[in-house]
JSON list of C-alpha atoms in Angstrom, two decimals:
[
{"chain": "Q", "resi": 1, "resn": "GLN", "atom": "CA", "xyz": [29.43, 0.86, -56.42]},
{"chain": "Q", "resi": 2, "resn": "LEU", "atom": "CA", "xyz": [26.02, 0.77, -58.11]},
{"chain": "Q", "resi": 3, "resn": "TYR", "atom": "CA", "xyz": [26.69, -2.18, -60.42]},
{"chain": "Q", "resi": 4, "resn": "PRO", "atom": "CA", "xyz": [29.19, -4.48, -58.69]},
{"chain": "Q", "resi": 5, "resn": "ARG", "atom": "CA", "xyz": [30.58, -7.44, -60.62]},
{"chain": "Q", "resi": 6, "resn": "ILE", "atom": "CA", "xyz": [31.31, -10.71, -58.85]},
{"chain": "Q", "resi": 7, "resn": "LYS", "atom": "CA", "xyz": [33.25, -13.71, -60.09]},
{"chain": "Q", "resi": 8, "resn": "VAL", "atom": "CA", "xyz": [31.87, -16.99, -58.76]},
{"chain": "Q", "resi": 9, "resn": "GLU", "atom": "CA", "xyz": [34.24, -19.96, -58.85]},
{"chain": "Q", "resi": 10, "resn": "THR", "atom": "CA", "xyz": [32.58, -23.35, -58.47]},
{"chain": "Q", "resi": 11, "resn": "SER", "atom": "CA", "xyz": [33.72, -26.95, -58.64]},
{"chain": "Q", "resi": 12, "resn": "LEU", "atom": "CA", "xyz": [31.97, -27.17, -62.04]},
{"chain": "Q", "resi": 13, "resn": "GLY", "atom": "CA", "xyz": [33.31, -23.93, -63.54]},
{"chain": "Q", "resi": 14, "resn": "ASP", "atom": "CA", "xyz": [33.04, -20.18, -63.12]},
{"chain": "Q", "resi": 15, "resn": "PHE", "atom": "CA", "xyz": [30.48, -17.51, -63.86]},
{"chain": "Q", "resi": 16, "resn": "THR", "atom": "CA", "xyz": [30.30, -13.74, -63.45]},
{"chain": "Q", "resi": 17, "resn": "LEU", "atom": "CA", "xyz": [27.44, -11.73, -61.98]},
{"chain": "Q", "resi": 18, "resn": "GLN", "atom": "CA", "xyz": [26.57, -8.09, -62.48]},
{"chain": "Q", "resi": 19, "resn": "LEU", "atom": "CA", "xyz": [24.37, -6.79, -59.67]},
{"chain": "Q", "resi": 20, "resn": "ASP", "atom": "CA", "xyz": [21.90, -3.91, -59.93]},
{"chain": "Q", "resi": 21, "resn": "GLY", "atom": "CA", "xyz": [22.36, -1.67, -56.91]},
{"chain": "Q", "resi": 22, "resn": "LYS", "atom": "CA", "xyz": [20.15, 0.99, -58.44]},
{"chain": "Q", "resi": 23, "resn": "ARG", "atom": "CA", "xyz": [17.01, -1.16, -58.62]},
{"chain": "Q", "resi": 24, "resn": "ALA", "atom": "CA", "xyz": [17.82, -3.45, -55.66]},
{"chain": "Q", "resi": 25, "resn": "PRO", "atom": "CA", "xyz": [20.07, -1.39, -53.35]},
{"chain": "Q", "resi": 26, "resn": "LEU", "atom": "CA", "xyz": [19.42, -3.26, -50.08]},
{"chain": "Q", "resi": 27, "resn": "THR", "atom": "CA", "xyz": [19.66, -6.74, -51.63]},
{"chain": "Q", "resi": 28, "resn": "THR", "atom": "CA", "xyz": [22.83, -5.84, -53.56]},
{"chain": "Q", "resi": 29, "resn": "ALA", "atom": "CA", "xyz": [24.53, -4.35, -50.48]},
{"chain": "Q", "resi": 30, "resn": "ASN", "atom": "CA", "xyz": [23.54, -7.45, -48.46]},
{"chain": "Q", "resi": 31, "resn": "PHE", "atom": "CA", "xyz": [24.96, -9.86, -51.06]},
{"chain": "Q", "resi": 32, "resn": "VAL", "atom": "CA", "xyz": [28.19, -7.87, -51.50]},
{"chain": "Q", "resi": 33, "resn": "GLN", "atom": "CA", "xyz": [28.73, -7.90, -47.72]},
{"chain": "Q", "resi": 34, "resn": "TYR", "atom": "CA", "xyz": [28.37, -11.70, -47.65]},
{"chain": "Q", "resi": 35, "resn": "VAL", "atom": "CA", "xyz": [30.88, -11.89, -50.53]},
{"chain": "Q", "resi": 36, "resn": "LYS", "atom": "CA", "xyz": [33.35, -9.60, -48.72]},
{"chain": "Q", "resi": 37, "resn": "ASP", "atom": "CA", "xyz": [32.97, -11.69, -45.54]},
{"chain": "Q", "resi": 38, "resn": "GLY", "atom": "CA", "xyz": [33.86, -14.88, -47.43]},
{"chain": "Q", "resi": 39, "resn": "PHE", "atom": "CA", "xyz": [30.51, -16.34, -46.34]},
{"chain": "Q", "resi": 40, "resn": "TYR", "atom": "CA", "xyz": [29.86, -18.24, -49.57]},
{"chain": "Q", "resi": 41, "resn": "GLU", "atom": "CA", "xyz": [33.21, -20.03, -49.72]},
{"chain": "Q", "resi": 42, "resn": "GLY", "atom": "CA", "xyz": [32.63, -23.73, -49.13]},
{"chain": "Q", "resi": 43, "resn": "THR", "atom": "CA", "xyz": [28.86, -23.53, -49.55]},
{"chain": "Q", "resi": 44, "resn": "VAL", "atom": "CA", "xyz": [27.04, -25.66, -52.11]},
{"chain": "Q", "resi": 45, "resn": "PHE", "atom": "CA", "xyz": [24.22, -25.45, -54.60]},
{"chain": "Q", "resi": 46, "resn": "HIS", "atom": "CA", "xyz": [21.77, -27.46, -52.47]},
{"chain": "Q", "resi": 47, "resn": "ARG", "atom": "CA", "xyz": [18.60, -27.23, -54.58]},
{"chain": "Q", "resi": 48, "resn": "VAL", "atom": "CA", "xyz": [18.77, -27.66, -58.33]},
{"chain": "Q", "resi": 49, "resn": "ILE", "atom": "CA", "xyz": [15.73, -28.15, -60.54]},
{"chain": "Q", "resi": 50, "resn": "PRO", "atom": "CA", "xyz": [16.46, -28.45, -64.28]},
{"chain": "Q", "resi": 51, "resn": "GLY", "atom": "CA", "xyz": [14.17, -26.24, -66.32]},
{"chain": "Q", "resi": 52, "resn": "PHE", "atom": "CA", "xyz": [13.62, -24.02, -63.28]},
{"chain": "Q", "resi": 53, "resn": "MET", "atom": "CA", "xyz": [16.50, -22.76, -61.11]},
{"chain": "Q", "resi": 54, "resn": "ALA", "atom": "CA", "xyz": [19.71, -23.50, -59.15]},
{"chain": "Q", "resi": 55, "resn": "GLN", "atom": "CA", "xyz": [19.80, -22.39, -55.49]},
{"chain": "Q", "resi": 56, "resn": "GLY", "atom": "CA", "xyz": [22.79, -22.00, -53.20]},
{"chain": "Q", "resi": 57, "resn": "GLY", "atom": "CA", "xyz": [24.50, -19.94, -50.56]},
{"chain": "Q", "resi": 58, "resn": "GLY", "atom": "CA", "xyz": [23.10, -21.43, -47.38]},
{"chain": "Q", "resi": 59, "resn": "PHE", "atom": "CA", "xyz": [24.56, -24.86, -46.70]},
{"chain": "Q", "resi": 60, "resn": "THR", "atom": "CA", "xyz": [28.03, -26.32, -46.17]},
{"chain": "Q", "resi": 61, "resn": "VAL", "atom": "CA", "xyz": [29.28, -29.42, -48.02]},
{"chain": "Q", "resi": 62, "resn": "ASP", "atom": "CA", "xyz": [27.84, -31.62, -45.26]},
{"chain": "Q", "resi": 63, "resn": "LEU", "atom": "CA", "xyz": [24.48, -29.83, -45.69]},
{"chain": "Q", "resi": 64, "resn": "ALA", "atom": "CA", "xyz": [24.63, -27.96, -42.39]},
{"chain": "Q", "resi": 65, "resn": "GLN", "atom": "CA", "xyz": [22.79, -24.64, -42.62]},
{"chain": "Q", "resi": 66, "resn": "LYS", "atom": "CA", "xyz": [25.00, -21.59, -42.05]},
{"chain": "Q", "resi": 67, "resn": "GLU", "atom": "CA", "xyz": [24.18, -18.82, -39.58]},
{"chain": "Q", "resi": 68, "resn": "THR", "atom": "CA", "xyz": [23.21, -15.58, -41.38]},
{"chain": "Q", "resi": 69, "resn": "ARG", "atom": "CA", "xyz": [22.66, -11.92, -40.62]},
{"chain": "Q", "resi": 70, "resn": "ASP", "atom": "CA", "xyz": [19.15, -10.49, -40.32]},
{"chain": "Q", "resi": 71, "resn": "PRO", "atom": "CA", "xyz": [16.90, -10.66, -43.41]},
{"chain": "Q", "resi": 72, "resn": "VAL", "atom": "CA", "xyz": [16.64, -7.82, -45.92]},
{"chain": "Q", "resi": 73, "resn": "PRO", "atom": "CA", "xyz": [13.34, -6.25, -47.00]},
{"chain": "Q", "resi": 74, "resn": "ASN", "atom": "CA", "xyz": [11.92, -7.75, -50.19]},
{"chain": "Q", "resi": 75, "resn": "GLU", "atom": "CA", "xyz": [12.74, -5.56, -53.19]},
{"chain": "Q", "resi": 76, "resn": "SER", "atom": "CA", "xyz": [10.62, -7.41, -55.77]},
{"chain": "Q", "resi": 77, "resn": "GLY", "atom": "CA", "xyz": [8.58, -5.08, -57.94]},
{"chain": "Q", "resi": 78, "resn": "ASN", "atom": "CA", "xyz": [11.76, -3.15, -58.83]},
{"chain": "Q", "resi": 79, "resn": "GLY", "atom": "CA", "xyz": [11.28, -3.70, -62.58]},
{"chain": "Q", "resi": 80, "resn": "LEU", "atom": "CA", "xyz": [13.71, -6.65, -62.75]},
{"chain": "Q", "resi": 81, "resn": "THR", "atom": "CA", "xyz": [12.07, -9.95, -63.69]},
{"chain": "Q", "resi": 82, "resn": "ASN", "atom": "CA", "xyz": [12.93, -13.61, -63.09]},
{"chain": "Q", "resi": 83, "resn": "ASP", "atom": "CA", "xyz": [14.28, -14.29, -66.58]},
{"chain": "Q", "resi": 84, "resn": "ARG", "atom": "CA", "xyz": [16.87, -16.88, -67.58]},
{"chain": "Q", "resi": 85, "resn": "GLY", "atom": "CA", "xyz": [20.26, -15.92, -66.18]},
{"chain": "Q", "resi": 86, "resn": "THR", "atom": "CA", "xyz": [19.05, -13.57, -63.45]},
{"chain": "Q", "resi": 87, "resn": "ILE", "atom": "CA", "xyz": [19.98, -13.91, -59.79]},
{"chain": "Q", "resi": 88, "resn": "ALA", "atom": "CA", "xyz": [17.33, -13.44, -57.11]},
{"chain": "Q", "resi": 89, "resn": "MET", "atom": "CA", "xyz": [16.88, -13.81, -53.36]},
{"chain": "Q", "resi": 90, "resn": "ALA", "atom": "CA", "xyz": [15.65, -17.14, -52.07]},
{"chain": "Q", "resi": 91, "resn": "ARG", "atom": "CA", "xyz": [13.25, -16.90, -49.13]},
{"chain": "Q", "resi": 92, "resn": "THR", "atom": "CA", "xyz": [10.57, -18.73, -47.19]},
{"chain": "Q", "resi": 93, "resn": "ASN", "atom": "CA", "xyz": [6.85, -17.98, -47.54]},
{"chain": "Q", "resi": 94, "resn": "ASP", "atom": "CA", "xyz": [7.53, -14.83, -45.52]},
{"chain": "Q", "resi": 95, "resn": "PRO", "atom": "CA", "xyz": [8.26, -12.24, -48.23]},
{"chain": "Q", "resi": 96, "resn": "HIS", "atom": "CA", "xyz": [10.84, -10.47, -46.05]},
{"chain": "Q", "resi": 97, "resn": "SER", "atom": "CA", "xyz": [12.88, -13.53, -45.05]},
{"chain": "Q", "resi": 98, "resn": "GLY", "atom": "CA", "xyz": [15.72, -13.41, -47.59]},
{"chain": "Q", "resi": 99, "resn": "THR", "atom": "CA", "xyz": [19.22, -13.55, -46.07]},
{"chain": "Q", "resi": 100, "resn": "ALA", "atom": "CA", "xyz": [22.16, -15.16, -47.87]},
{"chain": "Q", "resi": 101, "resn": "GLN", "atom": "CA", "xyz": [20.57, -17.80, -50.09]},
{"chain": "Q", "resi": 102, "resn": "PHE", "atom": "CA", "xyz": [20.12, -16.94, -53.74]},
{"chain": "Q", "resi": 103, "resn": "TYR", "atom": "CA", "xyz": [19.02, -18.70, -56.89]},
{"chain": "Q", "resi": 104, "resn": "ILE", "atom": "CA", "xyz": [19.79, -18.31, -60.55]},
{"chain": "Q", "resi": 105, "resn": "ASN", "atom": "CA", "xyz": [16.96, -18.73, -63.01]},
{"chain": "Q", "resi": 106, "resn": "LEU", "atom": "CA", "xyz": [17.71, -21.43, -65.59]},
{"chain": "Q", "resi": 107, "resn": "VAL", "atom": "CA", "xyz": [14.66, -20.39, -67.66]},
{"chain": "Q", "resi": 108, "resn": "ASP", "atom": "CA", "xyz": [12.23, -17.46, -67.68]},
{"chain": "Q", "resi": 109, "resn": "ASN", "atom": "CA", "xyz": [10.19, -17.87, -64.47]},
{"chain": "Q", "resi": 110, "resn": "ALA", "atom": "CA", "xyz": [7.40, -15.29, -64.71]},
{"chain": "Q", "resi": 111, "resn": "ALA", "atom": "CA", "xyz": [5.51, -17.07, -61.90]},
{"chain": "Q", "resi": 112, "resn": "LEU", "atom": "CA", "xyz": [8.17, -15.81, -59.44]},
{"chain": "Q", "resi": 113, "resn": "ASN", "atom": "CA", "xyz": [7.55, -12.15, -60.29]},
{"chain": "Q", "resi": 114, "resn": "PRO", "atom": "CA", "xyz": [5.28, -10.08, -58.06]},
{"chain": "Q", "resi": 115, "resn": "ASN", "atom": "CA", "xyz": [1.64, -9.51, -58.93]},
{"chain": "Q", "resi": 116, "resn": "PRO", "atom": "CA", "xyz": [-0.99, -7.29, -57.32]},
{"chain": "Q", "resi": 117, "resn": "SER", "atom": "CA", "xyz": [-2.05, -10.01, -54.86]},
{"chain": "Q", "resi": 118, "resn": "ARG", "atom": "CA", "xyz": [1.36, -11.18, -53.62]},
{"chain": "Q", "resi": 119, "resn": "TRP", "atom": "CA", "xyz": [5.05, -10.46, -53.21]},
{"chain": "Q", "resi": 120, "resn": "GLY", "atom": "CA", "xyz": [7.49, -11.85, -55.74]},
{"chain": "Q", "resi": 121, "resn": "TYR", "atom": "CA", "xyz": [11.09, -12.97, -55.46]},
{"chain": "Q", "resi": 122, "resn": "ALA", "atom": "CA", "xyz": [13.53, -10.06, -55.68]},
{"chain": "Q", "resi": 123, "resn": "VAL", "atom": "CA", "xyz": [15.84, -10.12, -58.69]},
{"chain": "Q", "resi": 124, "resn": "PHE", "atom": "CA", "xyz": [19.05, -8.16, -58.09]},
{"chain": "Q", "resi": 125, "resn": "GLY", "atom": "CA", "xyz": [21.35, -8.92, -61.00]},
{"chain": "Q", "resi": 126, "resn": "ARG", "atom": "CA", "xyz": [22.24, -11.29, -63.81]},
{"chain": "Q", "resi": 127, "resn": "VAL", "atom": "CA", "xyz": [24.87, -13.69, -65.09]},
{"chain": "Q", "resi": 128, "resn": "THR", "atom": "CA", "xyz": [27.01, -11.88, -67.67]},
{"chain": "Q", "resi": 129, "resn": "GLU", "atom": "CA", "xyz": [29.49, -14.69, -68.38]},
{"chain": "Q", "resi": 130, "resn": "GLY", "atom": "CA", "xyz": [29.53, -18.43, -67.78]},
{"chain": "Q", "resi": 131, "resn": "MET", "atom": "CA", "xyz": [25.85, -19.34, -68.13]},
{"chain": "Q", "resi": 132, "resn": "GLU", "atom": "CA", "xyz": [27.10, -22.69, -69.47]},
{"chain": "Q", "resi": 133, "resn": "THR", "atom": "CA", "xyz": [28.36, -23.39, -65.91]},
{"chain": "Q", "resi": 134, "resn": "LEU", "atom": "CA", "xyz": [24.77, -23.04, -64.63]},
{"chain": "Q", "resi": 135, "resn": "ASP", "atom": "CA", "xyz": [23.53, -25.31, -67.39]},
{"chain": "Q", "resi": 136, "resn": "ALA", "atom": "CA", "xyz": [26.17, -27.89, -66.32]},
{"chain": "Q", "resi": 137, "resn": "ILE", "atom": "CA", "xyz": [25.02, -27.56, -62.70]},
{"chain": "Q", "resi": 138, "resn": "ALA", "atom": "CA", "xyz": [21.46, -28.34, -63.87]},
{"chain": "Q", "resi": 139, "resn": "GLU", "atom": "CA", "xyz": [22.68, -31.65, -65.37]},
{"chain": "Q", "resi": 140, "resn": "VAL", "atom": "CA", "xyz": [23.94, -33.09, -62.05]},
{"chain": "Q", "resi": 141, "resn": "PRO", "atom": "CA", "xyz": [21.58, -35.85, -60.82]},
{"chain": "Q", "resi": 142, "resn": "THR", "atom": "CA", "xyz": [19.48, -34.81, -57.80]},
{"chain": "Q", "resi": 143, "resn": "GLY", "atom": "CA", "xyz": [17.42, -36.49, -55.11]},
{"chain": "Q", "resi": 144, "resn": "PRO", "atom": "CA", "xyz": [16.97, -36.51, -51.33]},
{"chain": "Q", "resi": 145, "resn": "ARG", "atom": "CA", "xyz": [20.15, -36.09, -49.28]},
{"chain": "Q", "resi": 146, "resn": "GLY", "atom": "CA", "xyz": [20.83, -35.40, -45.63]},
{"chain": "Q", "resi": 147, "resn": "ARG", "atom": "CA", "xyz": [17.84, -33.66, -44.06]},
{"chain": "Q", "resi": 148, "resn": "LEU", "atom": "CA", "xyz": [16.82, -32.12, -47.39]},
{"chain": "Q", "resi": 149, "resn": "PRO", "atom": "CA", "xyz": [13.90, -34.02, -48.94]},
{"chain": "Q", "resi": 150, "resn": "ARG", "atom": "CA", "xyz": [14.48, -33.49, -52.67]},
{"chain": "Q", "resi": 151, "resn": "ASP", "atom": "CA", "xyz": [16.31, -31.75, -55.54]},
{"chain": "Q", "resi": 152, "resn": "VAL", "atom": "CA", "xyz": [19.72, -32.01, -53.82]},
{"chain": "Q", "resi": 153, "resn": "PRO", "atom": "CA", "xyz": [22.66, -32.63, -56.17]},
{"chain": "Q", "resi": 154, "resn": "GLN", "atom": "CA", "xyz": [23.96, -36.11, -55.38]},
{"chain": "Q", "resi": 155, "resn": "SER", "atom": "CA", "xyz": [27.55, -34.90, -55.76]},
{"chain": "Q", "resi": 156, "resn": "ASN", "atom": "CA", "xyz": [28.56, -31.57, -54.18]},
{"chain": "Q", "resi": 157, "resn": "ILE", "atom": "CA", "xyz": [28.64, -28.50, -56.40]},
{"chain": "Q", "resi": 158, "resn": "ILE", "atom": "CA", "xyz": [30.85, -26.28, -54.27]},
{"chain": "Q", "resi": 159, "resn": "ILE", "atom": "CA", "xyz": [31.17, -22.50, -54.37]},
{"chain": "Q", "resi": 160, "resn": "GLU", "atom": "CA", "xyz": [34.92, -22.30, -53.89]},
{"chain": "Q", "resi": 161, "resn": "LYS", "atom": "CA", "xyz": [35.26, -18.54, -53.99]},
{"chain": "Q", "resi": 162, "resn": "MET", "atom": "CA", "xyz": [33.39, -15.32, -54.77]},
{"chain": "Q", "resi": 163, "resn": "THR", "atom": "CA", "xyz": [35.43, -12.25, -55.66]},
{"chain": "Q", "resi": 164, "resn": "LEU", "atom": "CA", "xyz": [34.33, -8.65, -56.06]},
{"chain": "Q", "resi": 165, "resn": "LEU", "atom": "CA", "xyz": [35.85, -7.58, -59.38]},
{"chain": "Q", "resi": 166, "resn": "PRO", "atom": "CA", "xyz": [37.44, -4.16, -59.87]},
{"chain": "Q", "resi": 167, "resn": "ARG", "atom": "CA", "xyz": [35.29, -1.67, -61.76]}
]
């Protein structure tokens, strides 16, 4: 399936993603496998910065980091840009370190796109319904929590379920 659709049910509401397996085949296949495995159920949005992005998919409700599969190669530079409502792979400073964590851009974030001197963050789809849920997530107060130093929602925003929708 080149353009899989995924329903994301959270404790603050639902949203739907449409992934782009043509422009980001490895990243899309990786994400879909995590969805099929039920990996995201019970994870939280652990880093939320209003006017920037909401990141999730790596930590449990008690902020323990989940074990992941091996990273996928960075597919930034695929023509998809970090615009409001797009989903992209979170990673460390190592460009090829993305595993299960993702973020959704709350605004246009051109600074996250690749340029000739560095890798960008790989966009692999977009929110097609429920962007108001992401805007609600951005309104939850944040601060330090657990071992995470900042930008952690002070009340859990839980991903309850992700479902691959029929074509």
